[in-house]
mmCIF file of C-alpha atoms in Angstrom:
data_model
loop_
_atom_site.group_PDB
_atom_site.id
_atom_site.type_symbol
_atom_site.label_atom_id
_atom_site.label_comp_id
_atom_site.label_asym_id
_atom_site.label_seq_id
_atom_site.Cartn_x
_atom_site.Cartn_y
_atom_site.Cartn_z
ATOM 1 C CA MET P 1 2.569 -9.870 33.260
ATOM 2 C CA THR P 2 5.629 -11.906 32.206
ATOM 3 C CA PRO P 3 6.694 -12.596 28.632
ATOM 4 C CA GLN P 4 5.723 -16.239 29.162
ATOM 5 C CA ASP P 5 2.204 -15.148 30.126
ATOM 6 C CA ILE P 6 1.918 -13.003 26.996
ATOM 7 C CA THR P 7 3.221 -15.903 24.894
ATOM 8 C CA LYS P 8 0.533 -18.161 26.356
ATOM 9 C CA LEU P 9 -2.132 -15.559 25.592
ATOM 10 C CA ILE P 10 -0.953 -15.261 21.983
ATOM 11 C CA VAL P 11 -0.965 -19.043 21.592
ATOM 12 C CA ARG P 12 -4.470 -19.264 23.063
ATOM 13 C CA THR P 13 -5.545 -16.390 20.799
ATOM 14 C CA SER P 14 -4.299 -18.389 17.807
ATOM 15 C CA MET P 15 -6.832 -21.031 18.876
ATOM 16 C CA LYS P 16 -9.514 -18.290 18.781
ATOM 17 C CA ASP P 17 -9.881 -18.109 22.577
ATOM 18 C CA ARG P 18 -11.814 -14.854 23.059
ATOM 19 C CA GLY P 19 -11.048 -14.669 26.768
ATOM 20 C CA ALA P 20 -7.326 -14.867 26.105
ATOM 21 C CA PHE P 21 -7.634 -12.248 23.364
ATOM 22 C CA ASP P 22 -9.536 -9.935 25.722
ATOM 23 C CA LEU P 23 -6.855 -10.315 28.395
ATOM 24 C CA LEU P 24 -4.100 -9.835 25.783
ATOM 25 C CA TYR P 25 -5.811 -6.618 24.680
ATOM 26 C CA ARG P 26 -6.116 -5.313 28.230
ATOM 27 C CA GLN P 27 -2.478 -6.139 29.026
ATOM 28 C CA THR P 28 -0.829 -4.833 25.854
ATOM 29 C CA SER P 29 -3.107 -2.225 24.273
ATOM 30 C CA SER P 30 -1.582 0.742 26.109
ATOM 31 C CA LYS P 31 1.936 -0.121 24.925
ATOM 32 C CA LEU P 32 0.790 -0.801 21.362
ATOM 33 C CA PHE P 33 -1.261 2.416 21.371
ATOM 34 C CA GLY P 34 1.898 4.278 22.365
ATOM 35 C CA VAL P 35 3.744 2.741 19.416
ATOM 36 C CA CYS P 36 0.963 3.720 16.999
ATOM 37 C CA LEU P 37 0.742 7.229 18.450
ATOM 38 C CA ARG P 38 4.507 7.709 18.249
ATOM 39 C CA VAL P 39 4.571 6.743 14.558
ATOM 40 C CA LEU P 40 1.339 8.451 13.455
ATOM 41 C CA ASN P 41 1.415 11.598 15.664
ATOM 42 C CA ASP P 42 -2.393 11.695 15.645
ATOM 43 C CA ARG P 43 -4.458 10.311 18.520
ATOM 44 C CA ALA P 44 -7.584 9.478 16.490
ATOM 45 C CA ASP P 45 -5.536 7.829 13.751
ATOM 46 C CA ALA P 46 -3.554 5.890 16.372
ATOM 47 C CA GLU P 47 -6.768 4.656 18.016
ATOM 48 C CA GLU P 48 -8.084 3.435 14.671
ATOM 49 C CA ALA P 49 -4.738 1.849 13.838
ATOM 50 C CA LEU P 50 -4.695 0.084 17.214
ATOM 51 C CA GLN P 51 -8.057 -1.534 16.493
ATOM 52 C CA GLU P 52 -6.776 -2.716 13.115
ATOM 53 C CA VAL P 53 -3.601 -4.025 14.773
ATOM 54 C CA PHE P 54 -5.642 -6.163 17.140
ATOM 55 C CA VAL P 55 -7.679 -7.486 14.229
ATOM 56 C CA LYS P 56 -4.369 -8.513 12.635
ATOM 57 C CA ILE P 57 -3.230 -10.107 15.882
ATOM 58 C CA TRP P 58 -6.509 -12.060 16.085
ATOM 59 C CA THR P 59 -6.190 -13.320 12.506
ATOM 60 C CA LYS P 60 -2.411 -13.872 12.479
ATOM 61 C CA ALA P 61 -1.726 -15.128 15.993
ATOM 62 C CA ASP P 62 -1.056 -18.580 14.560
ATOM 63 C CA ARG P 63 2.038 -17.131 12.837
ATOM 64 C CA PHE P 64 3.637 -16.295 16.174
ATOM 65 C CA ALA P 65 6.606 -18.557 16.841
ATOM 66 C CA ALA P 66 7.144 -19.033 20.554
ATOM 67 C CA SER P 67 10.862 -18.654 21.262
ATOM 68 C CA ASP P 68 13.243 -17.003 23.685
ATOM 69 C CA LEU P 69 12.486 -13.651 22.066
ATOM 70 C CA SER P 70 10.075 -11.287 23.754
ATOM 71 C CA PRO P 71 6.477 -11.746 22.564
ATOM 72 C CA ILE P 72 5.879 -8.042 23.100
ATOM 73 C CA SER P 73 8.498 -7.427 20.374
ATOM 74 C CA TRP P 74 6.333 -9.399 17.938
ATOM 75 C CA LEU P 75 3.270 -7.371 18.930
ATOM 76 C CA VAL P 76 5.168 -4.076 18.701
ATOM 77 C CA ALA P 77 6.481 -5.012 15.252
ATOM 78 C CA ILE P 78 2.922 -5.611 14.038
ATOM 79 C CA ALA P 79 1.773 -2.260 15.449
ATOM 80 C CA ARG P 80 4.759 -0.336 14.114
ATOM 81 C CA ASN P 81 4.556 -1.854 10.631
ATOM 82 C CA HIS P 82 0.825 -1.224 10.449
ATOM 83 C CA ALA P 83 1.268 2.409 11.495
ATOM 84 C CA ILE P 84 3.976 2.872 8.860
ATOM 85 C CA ASP P 85 1.675 1.303 6.250
ATOM 86 C CA ARG P 86 -1.006 3.849 7.186
ATOM 87 C CA ILE P 87 1.465 6.709 6.686
ATOM 88 C CA ARG P 88 2.453 5.324 3.286
ATOM 89 C CA ALA P 89 -1.191 4.987 2.274
ATOM 90 C CA ARG P 90 -1.794 8.652 3.161
ATOM 91 C CA ARG P 91 1.053 9.825 0.946
ATOM 92 C CA GLN P 92 -0.209 8.200 -2.224
ATOM 93 C CA ALA P 93 -2.616 10.862 -3.406
ATOM 94 C CA PRO P 94 -3.337 10.697 -7.128
ATOM 95 C CA LEU P 95 -2.100 13.564 -9.272
ATOM 96 C CA ALA P 96 -4.414 15.675 -11.355
ATOM 97 C CA ILE P 97 -4.054 15.085 -15.071
ATOM 98 C CA ASP P 98 -2.692 18.604 -15.616
ATOM 99 C CA GLU P 99 0.093 17.971 -13.112
ATOM 100 C CA ALA P 100 1.126 14.901 -15.081
ATOM 101 C CA LEU P 101 2.142 17.106 -18.020
ATOM 102 C CA GLU P 102 5.074 18.386 -15.972
ATOM 103 C CA ILE P 103 6.420 14.899 -15.227
ATOM 104 C CA ALA P 104 9.405 13.890 -17.321
ATOM 105 C CA ASP P 105 9.441 10.597 -19.210
ATOM 106 C CA PRO P 106 11.219 8.117 -16.911
ATOM 107 C CA ALA P 107 12.393 5.982 -19.824
ATOM 108 C CA PRO P 108 16.150 6.083 -20.360
ATOM 109 C CA GLY P 109 17.550 8.015 -23.265
ATOM 110 C CA PRO P 110 19.251 6.220 -26.173
ATOM 111 C CA GLU P 111 22.716 6.320 -24.598
ATOM 112 C CA ALA P 112 21.481 5.056 -21.227
ATOM 113 C CA ALA P 113 19.475 2.316 -22.976
ATOM 114 C CA ALA P 114 22.591 1.175 -24.855
ATOM 115 C CA VAL P 115 24.663 1.071 -21.656
ATOM 116 C CA ALA P 116 21.868 -0.754 -19.797
ATOM 117 C CA GLY P 117 21.594 -3.283 -22.624
ATOM 118 C CA ASP P 118 25.318 -3.942 -22.453
ATOM 119 C CA GLU P 119 25.142 -4.333 -18.656
ATOM 120 C CA ALA P 120 22.159 -6.672 -18.957
ATOM 121 C CA GLY P 121 24.126 -8.795 -21.404
ATOM 122 C CA ARG P 122 27.070 -8.986 -19.018
ATOM 123 C CA ILE P 123 24.787 -9.925 -16.125
ATOM 124 C CA HIS P 124 23.056 -12.652 -18.152
ATOM 125 C CA GLY P 125 26.462 -13.953 -19.233
ATOM 126 C CA CYS P 126 27.578 -14.120 -15.610
ATOM 127 C CA LEU P 127 24.315 -15.836 -14.630
ATOM 128 C CA GLU P 128 25.108 -18.527 -17.219
ATOM 129 C CA GLU P 129 28.352 -19.257 -15.319
ATOM 130 C CA LEU P 130 26.360 -20.188 -12.199
ATOM 131 C CA GLU P 131 24.892 -23.651 -11.641
ATOM 132 C CA LYS P 132 21.437 -23.860 -13.230
ATOM 133 C CA ASP P 133 19.521 -24.111 -9.931
ATOM 134 C CA ARG P 134 21.524 -21.241 -8.375
ATOM 135 C CA ALA P 135 20.943 -19.059 -11.437
ATOM 136 C CA ALA P 136 17.223 -19.865 -11.370
ATOM 137 C CA ALA P 137 17.101 -18.933 -7.682
ATOM 138 C CA VAL P 138 18.858 -15.598 -8.331
ATOM 139 C CA ARG P 139 16.506 -14.811 -11.215
ATOM 140 C CA GLY P 140 13.506 -15.716 -9.053
ATOM 141 C CA ALA P 141 14.621 -13.605 -6.103
ATOM 142 C CA TYR P 142 15.959 -10.535 -7.868
ATOM 143 C CA LEU P 143 14.158 -10.396 -11.188
ATOM 144 C CA LYS P 144 10.774 -11.916 -10.353
ATOM 145 C CA GLY P 145 10.562 -10.782 -6.715
ATOM 146 C CA GLU P 146 9.955 -14.243 -5.252
ATOM 147 C CA SER P 147 10.534 -14.674 -1.527
ATOM 148 C CA TYR P 148 13.298 -16.835 -0.088
ATOM 149 C CA ALA P 149 10.640 -19.176 1.333
ATOM 150 C CA GLU P 150 8.978 -19.604 -2.080
ATOM 151 C CA LEU P 151 12.333 -20.334 -3.710
ATOM 152 C CA ALA P 152 13.350 -22.783 -0.983
ATOM 153 C CA GLU P 153 10.080 -24.669 -1.392
ATOM 154 C CA ARG P 154 10.332 -24.751 -5.185
ATOM 155 C CA HIS P 155 13.946 -25.994 -5.128
ATOM 156 C CA GLY P 156 13.294 -28.409 -2.243
ATOM 157 C CA VAL P 157 15.940 -27.006 0.093
ATOM 158 C CA PRO P 158 15.799 -25.530 3.608
ATOM 159 C CA LEU P 159 15.296 -21.764 3.891
ATOM 160 C CA ASN P 160 18.809 -21.103 5.237
ATOM 161 C CA THR P 161 20.305 -23.138 2.394
ATOM 162 C CA MET P 162 18.450 -20.910 -0.072
ATOM 163 C CA ARG P 163 19.838 -17.820 1.655
ATOM 164 C CA THR P 164 23.342 -19.274 1.391
ATOM 165 C CA TRP P 165 22.835 -20.091 -2.303
ATOM 166 C CA LEU P 166 21.738 -16.543 -3.038
ATOM 167 C CA ARG P 167 24.529 -14.927 -1.019
ATOM 168 C CA ARG P 168 27.244 -17.050 -2.634
ATOM 169 C CA SER P 169 25.724 -16.595 -6.089
ATOM 170 C CA LEU P 170 25.730 -12.798 -5.679
ATOM 171 C CA LEU P 171 29.387 -12.919 -4.665
ATOM 172 C CA LYS P 172 30.192 -14.988 -7.774
ATOM 173 C CA LEU P 173 28.213 -12.551 -9.935
ATOM 174 C CA ARG P 174 30.135 -9.612 -8.492
ATOM 175 C CA GLU P 175 33.458 -11.362 -9.190
ATOM 176 C CA CYS P 176 32.342 -12.086 -12.752
ATOM 177 C CA LEU P 177 31.197 -8.496 -13.359
ATOM 178 C CA GLU P 178 34.485 -7.124 -12.015
ATOM 179 C CA ARG P 179 36.509 -9.097 -14.585
#
């Protein structure tokens, strides 16, 4: 099956075509299973992950952007990322309350807090030197955790323009902090 055929199946799947989804599953499941198995190292876990991957593909097929890139790469990325998410979920076992007694307080000591306060002041001073919209974009991206797409939409600029704003603003901040 050619990449163009897989692309067509993904596009038809985005329109909730069950026949296309069935054919997509039959044509790609062995490769995606191999990806899941390679990451998870457990056959049963990989089989379960594969089913969840295809549920994601069914629900998110409309996010696929047909381009010159290989559609199998998009599918593999979904499978790989999902398998990694499963590994991360396994690692997060809660600690018993008695084990928490041994954990040190992560808060900085007085000296570190003073240094951090001084650094924060310098950073805020440098942010004031930026244009207001650029400074707001930097604060949104790096202090509030907003995505580039969210910032671009809010500021009414194309996504690549937002990336350029942030890159140039970070360079200006670095120059300011080095003074």
